[in-house]
Tab-separated table of C-alpha atoms in Angstrom:
chain	number	residue	atom	x	y	z
A	1	MET	CA	-40.641	-57.613	-42.989
A	2	ASP	CA	-41.315	-60.555	-40.709
A	3	PRO	CA	-41.940	-59.136	-37.194
A	4	LYS	CA	-41.304	-62.567	-35.667
A	5	LYS	CA	-37.798	-62.846	-37.084
A	6	LYS	CA	-35.191	-62.362	-34.378
A	7	PRO	CA	-31.674	-60.963	-34.621
A	8	VAL	CA	-28.812	-63.424	-34.970
A	9	ILE	CA	-26.843	-63.508	-31.710
A	10	LEU	CA	-23.138	-63.135	-32.443
A	11	PRO	CA	-20.301	-64.153	-30.117
A	12	TYR	CA	-17.700	-61.622	-29.013
A	13	VAL	CA	-14.515	-61.256	-27.025
A	14	THR	CA	-13.338	-58.786	-24.389
A	15	VAL	CA	-9.814	-58.411	-23.083
A	16	GLN	CA	-8.105	-56.782	-20.133
A	17	PRO	CA	-7.504	-53.208	-21.401
A	18	ASP	CA	-3.872	-53.024	-20.219
A	19	TRP	CA	-2.712	-56.364	-21.648
A	20	VAL	CA	-0.011	-54.586	-23.678
A	21	ASP	CA	1.487	-53.149	-20.474
A	22	VAL	CA	1.429	-56.584	-18.824
A	23	ILE	CA	3.587	-58.046	-21.597
A	24	LYS	CA	5.923	-55.037	-21.588
A	25	ASP	CA	6.389	-55.170	-17.804
A	26	VAL	CA	7.271	-58.853	-17.820
A	27	GLY	CA	9.610	-58.273	-20.743
A	28	LYS	CA	11.445	-55.702	-18.622
A	29	GLY	CA	11.962	-58.148	-15.761
A	30	ALA	CA	8.744	-58.041	-13.758
A	31	PRO	CA	7.458	-61.283	-12.175
A	32	PRO	CA	5.066	-63.454	-14.210
A	33	GLU	CA	1.648	-61.881	-14.700
A	34	VAL	CA	-1.736	-62.961	-16.011
A	35	PHE	CA	-4.320	-61.026	-18.021
A	36	TRP	CA	-7.848	-62.122	-18.827
A	37	VAL	CA	-9.605	-62.794	-22.137
A	38	SER	CA	-13.358	-63.504	-22.002
A	39	TYR	CA	-15.687	-64.902	-24.658
A	40	TYR	CA	-19.448	-64.382	-24.697
A	41	ARG	CA	-22.539	-65.389	-26.623
A	42	GLY	CA	-26.057	-64.643	-25.449
A	43	GLY	CA	-27.837	-67.694	-24.052
A	44	GLU	CA	-24.633	-69.711	-23.658
A	45	LYS	CA	-22.134	-70.116	-20.849
A	46	SER	CA	-19.337	-67.566	-21.035
A	47	ILE	CA	-15.689	-68.596	-21.132
A	48	HIS	CA	-13.293	-66.631	-18.965
A	49	GLY	CA	-9.793	-67.486	-20.102
A	50	SER	CA	-6.431	-66.121	-19.114
A	51	ILE	CA	-3.012	-65.580	-20.633
A	52	LYS	CA	0.030	-66.196	-18.438
A	53	VAL	CA	3.081	-64.124	-19.335
A	54	THR	CA	6.552	-65.110	-18.120
A	55	SER	CA	10.017	-63.869	-19.010
A	56	ALA	CA	12.091	-65.892	-21.469
A	57	SER	CA	15.607	-65.784	-22.851
A	58	GLU	CA	14.310	-63.728	-25.762
A	59	GLY	CA	11.453	-61.509	-24.635
A	60	VAL	CA	8.497	-63.266	-23.030
A	61	SER	CA	6.647	-66.561	-23.155
A	62	VAL	CA	2.841	-66.654	-23.207
A	63	GLU	CA	0.556	-69.516	-22.231
A	64	ALA	CA	-3.168	-69.496	-23.013
A	65	MET	CA	-5.260	-71.099	-20.266
A	66	ASP	CA	-8.876	-71.855	-19.319
A	67	GLY	CA	-10.204	-71.928	-22.884
A	68	ALA	CA	-8.427	-68.850	-24.219
A	69	THR	CA	-6.383	-68.706	-27.413
A	70	PHE	CA	-3.620	-66.209	-28.125
A	71	GLU	CA	-1.348	-65.554	-31.097
A	72	GLN	CA	0.573	-62.301	-30.856
A	73	ILE	CA	0.718	-60.329	-34.109
A	74	SER	CA	2.468	-57.149	-32.962
A	75	GLU	CA	3.160	-55.203	-29.780
A	76	VAL	CA	-0.442	-53.951	-29.796
A	77	SER	CA	-2.406	-56.764	-31.473
A	78	PHE	CA	-3.118	-60.471	-31.219
A	79	ALA	CA	-5.365	-63.069	-32.822
A	80	THR	CA	-7.891	-65.105	-30.893
A	81	GLY	CA	-11.060	-67.132	-31.353
A	82	CYS	CA	-13.341	-69.532	-29.528
A	83	GLU	CA	-14.539	-72.677	-31.268
A	84	ARG	CA	-16.916	-73.574	-28.437
A	85	LEU	CA	-18.914	-70.347	-28.970
A	86	ASP	CA	-18.480	-70.310	-32.779
A	87	LEU	CA	-16.293	-67.208	-32.650
A	88	PRO	CA	-14.061	-67.237	-35.757
A	89	ARG	CA	-10.469	-66.099	-35.541
A	90	LEU	CA	-10.273	-62.324	-35.265
A	91	THR	CA	-7.738	-59.631	-34.437
A	92	VAL	CA	-7.735	-57.669	-31.174
A	93	LYS	CA	-6.053	-54.266	-31.460
A	94	ASN	CA	-4.985	-51.840	-28.761
A	95	PRO	CA	-4.444	-48.181	-29.645
A	96	VAL	CA	-1.062	-46.894	-30.770
A	97	GLY	CA	-1.960	-43.512	-29.283
A	98	THR	CA	-4.227	-42.603	-26.360
A	99	TYR	CA	-5.020	-38.930	-25.771
A	100	LYS	CA	-7.049	-37.572	-22.858
A	101	LEU	CA	-8.812	-34.228	-22.719
A	102	GLU	CA	-7.076	-31.734	-20.444
A	103	GLU	CA	-10.192	-31.376	-18.354
A	104	LYS	CA	-12.083	-34.315	-16.851
A	105	LEU	CA	-14.716	-34.330	-19.554
A	106	PRO	CA	-16.238	-36.985	-21.832
A	107	VAL	CA	-15.884	-37.134	-25.594
A	108	ASN	CA	-19.338	-36.476	-27.040
A	109	ALA	CA	-18.321	-35.937	-30.663
A	110	LEU	CA	-15.221	-36.482	-32.776
A	111	ASP	CA	-13.972	-35.850	-36.286
A	112	VAL	CA	-10.632	-36.047	-38.106
A	113	SER	CA	-9.572	-33.604	-40.827
A	114	PRO	CA	-9.457	-34.879	-44.430
A	115	GLY	CA	-5.673	-34.569	-44.432
A	116	GLU	CA	-5.498	-36.564	-41.170
A	117	GLU	CA	-3.354	-33.881	-39.473
A	118	LEU	CA	-5.983	-32.703	-36.967
A	119	TYR	CA	-8.890	-33.946	-34.933
A	120	VAL	CA	-11.644	-32.013	-33.182
A	121	VAL	CA	-13.427	-33.077	-30.014
A	122	GLY	CA	-16.710	-31.823	-28.574
A	123	SER	CA	-17.560	-32.316	-24.906
A	124	ASP	CA	-19.761	-31.030	-22.081
A	125	ASN	CA	-20.177	-27.410	-20.976
A	126	GLY	CA	-19.298	-25.959	-24.373
A	127	TYR	CA	-15.820	-27.504	-24.490
A	128	MET	CA	-14.521	-28.005	-28.009
A	129	ALA	CA	-10.912	-28.080	-29.175
A	130	VAL	CA	-8.641	-28.946	-32.089
A	131	TYR	CA	-5.690	-31.291	-31.566
A	132	ASP	CA	-2.648	-32.529	-33.452
A	133	ALA	CA	-3.564	-35.999	-34.748
A	134	ASN	CA	0.055	-37.140	-34.629
A	135	ASN	CA	0.631	-36.648	-30.906
A	136	GLY	CA	-2.634	-35.456	-29.340
A	137	ALA	CA	-1.274	-31.991	-28.518
A	138	LEU	CA	-3.885	-29.279	-27.921
A	139	LEU	CA	-3.718	-26.669	-30.684
A	140	ARG	CA	-6.746	-24.445	-30.164
A	141	LYS	CA	-9.910	-24.201	-28.093
A	142	LEU	CA	-13.121	-23.162	-29.847
A	143	GLU	CA	-15.151	-21.191	-27.314
A	144	GLY	CA	-18.684	-19.955	-27.867
A	145	HIS	CA	-21.271	-22.664	-27.222
A	146	VAL	CA	-23.020	-22.527	-23.845
A	147	GLY	CA	-24.323	-26.098	-23.878
A	148	ASP	CA	-22.871	-29.562	-24.345
A	149	ILE	CA	-21.339	-30.153	-27.774
A	150	THR	CA	-23.200	-32.949	-29.553
A	151	ALA	CA	-21.697	-32.748	-33.061
A	152	CYS	CA	-18.485	-31.469	-34.650
A	153	ARG	CA	-17.373	-31.984	-38.215
A	154	PHE	CA	-14.612	-30.730	-40.521
A	155	PHE	CA	-15.559	-29.190	-43.841
A	156	PRO	CA	-13.824	-30.841	-46.827
A	157	SER	CA	-11.200	-28.062	-46.848
A	158	GLY	CA	-10.019	-29.129	-43.394
A	159	GLN	CA	-9.828	-25.441	-42.430
A	160	VAL	CA	-13.392	-24.975	-41.169
A	161	ILE	CA	-15.466	-26.816	-38.553
A	162	LEU	CA	-19.230	-27.157	-38.105
A	163	SER	CA	-20.560	-27.782	-34.594
A	164	GLY	CA	-23.905	-28.287	-32.893
A	165	ALA	CA	-24.852	-28.232	-29.231
A	166	THR	CA	-27.605	-28.453	-26.651
A	167	ASP	CA	-27.857	-24.629	-26.786
A	168	PHE	CA	-29.985	-25.125	-29.958
A	169	ARG	CA	-27.304	-23.494	-32.144
A	170	LEU	CA	-24.964	-24.458	-34.967
A	171	LYS	CA	-21.642	-22.676	-35.296
A	172	ILE	CA	-19.017	-22.491	-38.032
A	173	TRP	CA	-15.401	-22.004	-36.963
A	174	SER	CA	-12.061	-21.106	-38.490
A	175	VAL	CA	-9.411	-23.669	-37.603
A	176	ALA	CA	-6.676	-21.078	-38.234
A	177	ASP	CA	-7.697	-18.531	-35.602
A	178	GLY	CA	-10.673	-20.019	-33.742
A	179	SER	CA	-13.065	-17.306	-34.887
A	180	ASN	CA	-16.788	-18.020	-35.266
A	181	PRO	CA	-18.056	-16.023	-38.261
A	182	VAL	CA	-21.373	-17.861	-38.617
A	183	THR	CA	-24.031	-18.943	-36.112
A	184	LEU	CA	-27.191	-20.686	-37.318
A	185	GLN	CA	-30.290	-20.464	-35.134
A	186	GLY	CA	-33.774	-21.872	-35.576
A	187	HIS	CA	-34.021	-25.143	-33.669
A	188	THR	CA	-36.070	-25.189	-30.470
A	189	SER	CA	-34.202	-28.013	-28.767
A	190	ALA	CA	-30.767	-29.645	-28.715
A	191	ILE	CA	-28.901	-30.246	-31.964
A	192	LEU	CA	-28.159	-33.977	-32.234
A	193	ASP	CA	-26.217	-34.332	-35.502
A	194	THR	CA	-25.047	-32.511	-38.624
A	195	ALA	CA	-24.062	-33.198	-42.222
A	196	ILE	CA	-22.151	-31.159	-44.794
A	197	VAL	CA	-23.373	-31.093	-48.401
A	198	SER	CA	-20.560	-31.470	-50.931
A	199	LYS	CA	-17.942	-28.721	-50.411
A	200	GLY	CA	-19.957	-27.028	-47.691
A	201	ARG	CA	-22.043	-24.199	-49.127
A	202	ASN	CA	-25.010	-25.962	-47.506
A	203	VAL	CA	-25.187	-27.862	-44.223
A	204	ILE	CA	-27.882	-29.953	-42.555
A	205	SER	CA	-28.844	-30.350	-38.902
A	206	CYS	CA	-31.202	-32.576	-36.948
A	207	SER	CA	-32.551	-31.968	-33.492
A	208	LYS	CA	-34.363	-33.256	-30.472
A	209	ASP	CA	-37.216	-31.000	-31.627
A	210	GLY	CA	-37.913	-33.456	-34.480
A	211	THR	CA	-36.886	-31.158	-37.314
A	212	VAL	CA	-34.223	-31.539	-39.976
A	213	LYS	CA	-33.057	-28.242	-41.467
A	214	LEU	CA	-31.124	-27.242	-44.592
A	215	TRP	CA	-28.992	-24.108	-44.244
A	216	GLU	CA	-26.886	-21.825	-46.416
A	217	CYS	CA	-23.636	-20.923	-44.698
A	218	GLY	CA	-22.754	-17.762	-46.634
A	219	SER	CA	-25.933	-15.898	-45.691
A	220	SER	CA	-26.400	-17.670	-42.326
A	221	SER	CA	-29.940	-18.451	-43.444
A	222	LEU	CA	-32.390	-21.324	-43.224
A	223	ILE	CA	-33.339	-22.598	-46.666
A	224	ARG	CA	-36.131	-24.883	-45.460
A	225	ASN	CA	-37.192	-27.653	-43.116
A	226	LEU	CA	-36.510	-31.013	-44.721
A	227	ALA	CA	-38.570	-32.961	-42.186
A	228	GLN	CA	-40.765	-32.397	-39.157
A	229	HIS	CA	-41.344	-35.305	-36.786
A	230	SER	CA	-42.966	-35.578	-33.380
A	231	ASP	CA	-39.927	-37.293	-31.880
A	232	PRO	CA	-36.162	-36.648	-31.859
A	233	VAL	CA	-34.085	-37.251	-34.977
A	234	ASN	CA	-31.054	-38.810	-33.297
A	235	GLN	CA	-28.645	-38.999	-36.222
A	236	ILE	CA	-28.400	-38.372	-39.957
A	237	ALA	CA	-26.312	-39.819	-42.793
A	238	LEU	CA	-25.779	-38.312	-46.246
A	239	ASP	CA	-24.662	-39.978	-49.476
A	240	THR	CA	-25.450	-39.951	-53.176
A	241	ILE	CA	-28.605	-41.676	-54.361
A	242	PRO	CA	-27.564	-45.063	-55.796
A	243	PRO	CA	-28.477	-45.566	-59.465
A	244	LEU	CA	-31.622	-47.648	-60.045
A	245	SER	CA	-32.506	-47.740	-56.337
A	246	PHE	CA	-35.400	-45.286	-56.449
A	247	GLU	CA	-37.803	-44.044	-59.088
A	248	LYS	CA	-37.152	-40.506	-60.252
A	249	LYS	CA	-39.937	-38.055	-59.513
A	250	SER	CA	-41.172	-36.311	-62.660
A	251	ASP	CA	-42.527	-33.369	-60.672
A	252	GLN	CA	-39.381	-32.374	-58.808
A	253	PRO	CA	-39.706	-28.819	-57.481
A	254	SER	CA	-37.277	-26.131	-58.552
A	255	LEU	CA	-34.333	-25.614	-56.228
A	256	ASP	CA	-33.863	-22.604	-54.015
A	257	SER	CA	-31.146	-20.330	-55.401
A	258	ARG	CA	-29.152	-20.892	-52.207
A	259	GLU	CA	-28.930	-24.653	-52.734
A	260	VAL	CA	-25.653	-26.033	-54.065
A	261	GLU	CA	-25.237	-29.672	-55.174
A	262	THR	CA	-28.292	-30.976	-53.331
A	263	VAL	CA	-29.546	-32.979	-56.328
A	264	ASP	CA	-29.131	-36.781	-56.271
A	265	LYS	CA	-28.370	-36.887	-52.546
A	266	LEU	CA	-30.017	-39.255	-50.066
A	267	LEU	CA	-30.383	-38.197	-46.434
A	268	ALA	CA	-31.153	-40.924	-43.875
A	269	LEU	CA	-32.844	-39.895	-40.612
A	270	ALA	CA	-32.625	-42.079	-37.476
A	271	LEU	CA	-35.790	-41.561	-35.431
A	272	GLN	CA	-36.326	-42.154	-31.738
A	273	SER	CA	-39.741	-43.655	-32.543
A	274	GLY	CA	-38.140	-46.635	-34.284
A	275	SER	CA	-37.637	-45.960	-37.976
A	276	VAL	CA	-35.224	-44.606	-40.550
A	277	ARG	CA	-36.615	-42.242	-43.149
A	278	GLY	CA	-34.862	-41.390	-46.397
A	279	VAL	CA	-35.244	-37.937	-47.939
A	280	ASP	CA	-34.309	-37.047	-51.516
A	281	LEU	CA	-32.364	-33.857	-50.845
A	282	GLY	CA	-33.114	-32.522	-54.320
A	283	SER	CA	-36.880	-33.081	-54.433
A	284	LYS	CA	-37.273	-32.910	-50.625
A	285	ALA	CA	-39.569	-35.964	-50.886
A	286	GLU	CA	-39.476	-38.870	-48.470
A	287	ILE	CA	-38.486	-41.836	-50.647
A	288	LEU	CA	-37.591	-44.425	-48.023
A	289	LYS	CA	-39.058	-45.735	-44.773
A	290	VAL	CA	-37.874	-48.749	-42.781
A	291	PHE	CA	-38.797	-49.742	-39.239
A	292	SER	CA	-36.449	-51.144	-36.634
A	293	HIS	CA	-36.935	-54.552	-35.046
A	294	GLY	CA	-39.623	-54.183	-32.377
A	295	TYR	CA	-39.783	-50.449	-33.178
A	296	ALA	CA	-36.831	-49.890	-30.868
A	297	PRO	CA	-35.421	-46.337	-30.832
A	298	VAL	CA	-32.891	-45.883	-33.633
A	299	LYS	CA	-29.685	-44.357	-32.285
A	300	SER	CA	-27.492	-44.429	-35.403
A	301	THR	CA	-27.550	-44.894	-39.155
A	302	ALA	CA	-25.111	-45.134	-42.077
A	303	LEU	CA	-25.247	-45.222	-45.878
A	304	CYS	CA	-23.012	-46.774	-48.532
A	305	SER	CA	-24.391	-45.825	-51.932
A	306	SER	CA	-21.707	-47.693	-53.891
A	307	LYS	CA	-22.969	-50.955	-52.374
A	308	ASN	CA	-26.657	-49.905	-52.109
A	309	LEU	CA	-26.583	-50.336	-48.332
A	310	LEU	CA	-28.295	-48.744	-45.350
A	311	ALA	CA	-27.565	-49.690	-41.743
A	312	LEU	CA	-29.318	-48.759	-38.531
A	313	GLY	CA	-28.454	-49.354	-34.897
A	314	THR	CA	-30.949	-49.436	-32.055
A	315	ALA	CA	-30.929	-48.488	-28.398
A	316	ASN	CA	-31.148	-52.174	-27.420
A	317	GLY	CA	-28.134	-53.356	-29.395
A	318	VAL	CA	-29.539	-54.518	-32.738
A	319	VAL	CA	-27.789	-53.744	-36.033
A	320	GLU	CA	-29.909	-54.029	-39.176
A	321	ILE	CA	-28.719	-53.879	-42.780
A	322	PHE	CA	-30.941	-53.134	-45.785
A	323	ASP	CA	-30.346	-53.307	-49.520
A	324	LEU	CA	-31.633	-49.989	-50.885
A	325	ARG	CA	-32.967	-51.783	-53.968
A	326	ASN	CA	-35.378	-53.792	-51.800
A	327	THR	CA	-36.061	-52.354	-48.362
A	328	LYS	CA	-39.141	-54.507	-47.775
A	329	GLN	CA	-36.854	-57.178	-46.324
A	330	ARG	CA	-33.838	-56.829	-44.070
A	331	ALA	CA	-30.660	-58.157	-45.626
A	332	ALA	CA	-29.256	-58.937	-42.172
A	333	MET	CA	-29.973	-58.364	-38.496
A	334	PHE	CA	-27.665	-59.148	-35.590
A	335	ARG	CA	-26.773	-58.212	-32.045
A	336	ARG	CA	-24.222	-59.168	-29.427
A	337	ASN	CA	-25.896	-57.893	-26.258
A	338	ASP	CA	-28.302	-55.156	-25.191
A	339	ALA	CA	-25.821	-52.257	-25.306
A	340	GLY	CA	-27.044	-49.473	-27.579
A	341	ILE	CA	-25.455	-48.892	-30.983
A	342	GLU	CA	-23.930	-45.419	-30.755
A	343	ALA	CA	-22.034	-45.217	-34.052
A	344	LEU	CA	-21.977	-46.929	-37.456
A	345	GLU	CA	-19.651	-46.471	-40.414
A	346	PHE	CA	-19.467	-48.484	-43.624
A	347	LEU	CA	-16.071	-49.447	-45.005
A	348	ASP	CA	-16.165	-49.543	-48.782
A	349	ASP	CA	-12.997	-51.536	-49.372
A	350	GLY	CA	-13.182	-53.115	-52.801
A	351	ASP	CA	-15.510	-56.069	-53.224
A	352	GLU	CA	-15.924	-56.875	-49.528
A	353	PRO	CA	-17.836	-54.186	-47.643
A	354	GLY	CA	-17.275	-53.848	-43.922
A	355	LEU	CA	-19.138	-52.181	-41.087
A	356	LEU	CA	-17.718	-50.472	-38.006
A	357	VAL	CA	-19.937	-50.559	-34.922
A	358	GLY	CA	-19.459	-48.545	-31.730
A	359	THR	CA	-21.528	-49.457	-28.687
A	360	ALA	CA	-22.675	-47.982	-25.387
A	361	ASP	CA	-20.564	-50.504	-23.454
A	362	GLY	CA	-17.282	-49.408	-25.025
A	363	MET	CA	-16.935	-51.918	-27.863
A	364	CYS	CA	-15.673	-50.859	-31.294
A	365	SER	CA	-15.821	-53.703	-33.800
A	366	GLN	CA	-15.290	-54.191	-37.502
A	367	TYR	CA	-17.558	-56.732	-39.217
A	368	ASN	CA	-17.211	-58.546	-42.511
A	369	ILE	CA	-20.643	-58.222	-44.138
A	370	SER	CA	-19.807	-59.685	-47.550
A	371	SER	CA	-22.058	-62.668	-46.773
A	372	TYR	CA	-25.235	-61.771	-44.896
A	373	ASP	CA	-25.583	-65.350	-43.650
A	374	GLN	CA	-22.098	-65.342	-42.146
A	375	ILE	CA	-21.554	-61.878	-40.694
A	376	HIS	CA	-18.729	-61.942	-38.180
A	377	ALA	CA	-16.316	-59.619	-36.430
A	378	VAL	CA	-12.841	-59.466	-37.940
A	379	THR	CA	-11.302	-56.837	-35.638
A	380	GLU	CA	-11.973	-55.665	-32.092
A	381	TYR	CA	-10.574	-52.232	-31.232
A	382	VAL	CA	-10.156	-52.323	-27.465
A	383	GLY	CA	-9.126	-49.896	-24.749
A	384	SER	CA	-12.384	-48.353	-23.554
A	385	ASP	CA	-13.569	-50.052	-20.375
A	386	LEU	CA	-17.388	-50.048	-20.676
A	387	ASP	CA	-17.503	-46.337	-21.630
A	388	ALA	CA	-19.719	-45.550	-24.613
A	389	ILE	CA	-18.080	-45.023	-27.998
A	390	ARG	CA	-19.319	-41.649	-29.238
A	391	GLY	CA	-17.321	-41.242	-32.423
A	392	ILE	CA	-15.629	-43.462	-35.037
A	393	ARG	CA	-13.533	-42.254	-37.960
A	394	LYS	CA	-11.782	-44.728	-40.270
A	395	LEU	CA	-9.285	-42.888	-42.484
A	396	PRO	CA	-7.981	-43.593	-46.007
A	397	SER	CA	-4.553	-44.337	-44.515
A	398	GLY	CA	-6.070	-47.215	-42.538
A	399	ARG	CA	-5.863	-45.379	-39.217
A	400	LEU	CA	-8.912	-45.440	-36.958
A	401	PHE	CA	-9.831	-42.823	-34.356
A	402	THR	CA	-12.445	-43.352	-31.650
A	403	GLY	CA	-13.782	-41.086	-28.918
A	404	ALA	CA	-15.420	-42.374	-25.742
A	405	ARG	CA	-17.265	-41.186	-22.666
A	406	ASP	CA	-14.155	-41.816	-20.558
A	407	GLY	CA	-12.597	-38.694	-22.107
A	408	PHE	CA	-10.051	-40.493	-24.286
A	409	VAL	CA	-9.418	-40.302	-28.009
A	410	ARG	CA	-7.780	-43.506	-29.210
A	411	LYS	CA	-5.786	-43.938	-32.403
A	412	TYR	CA	-5.331	-47.389	-33.965
């Protein structure tokens, strides 16, 4: 990889978070109002436009001013772009549901059940709870951790939850009654992320202590350490090993009797020291190593085996994409600003793969990555005002849930 190659600087747009309310208020008879739309690109002069909203005989009339463009699509979305900064037309979406935690706490972790009926949120001081995904109603608190919750994840059944926290422990919970039948202990520092293998007989955890551990849930036992590093493993991603991407090892060790469906799985580890390592979960061998631009700390990672893709996001705002069939060269590298990349999720929609990116300054964006030379945002999910996005879940129905440091879960 060429160390002198720099990330492509992409333009982006921000919008006044309550623009939907502005239009509604004017439509109900309020005096004319204005909301702002701003366009940015690193190294170039920003454009701070505005949209004037006035009442009309049928609804409202909108006028784009000062370099802004505006084409309303629905009550909660509009299209915009900026030719001067080479920002192609994209869609800006506000949430259709906004749900705040009862207590004044941030969202540290978020997941949505496979059936899309529930979501679980993890926060500070051991707070974790299950909510109704339709209306945000609190259904059950899960009490037992004594540290901040850093990870929470539904098992494929949707009836069980795996959590990790700064108290060094993993816990498994019943959604039905809130009981905690299993606690997994062995880390010597904060849990930072988790993964569930197949149906959930085995789970994986990574920690600030630099270890990655494989566990069996039924016996509450550690099967083995999958990795031991001298720096934190900030995040992990698990997927099947893509065909023809890696050479098969002829000397694969026999599996522990407690392992279930660990063969042909690839586990990506995002390291604070500036690399992503790939571990063959069956052989336990490290089969992949890529370094981030400038060896910046890697905050997030994602895999898409069907498209042979790996993505990483750094603490200084760079997103890098690799083809797993040739990781010696980056397929693409881009950034918008210096805000850290907190969350990544591939969208495997037919022939055109997409990538969701959540940032430390509250941006959640969907990118078209079908052409590495022309990567661009196609949707901006707005609502968080500079508060870090800590969780992204795009669902088969097309719904998107995000969780942010401002304590809100947003549904799009």
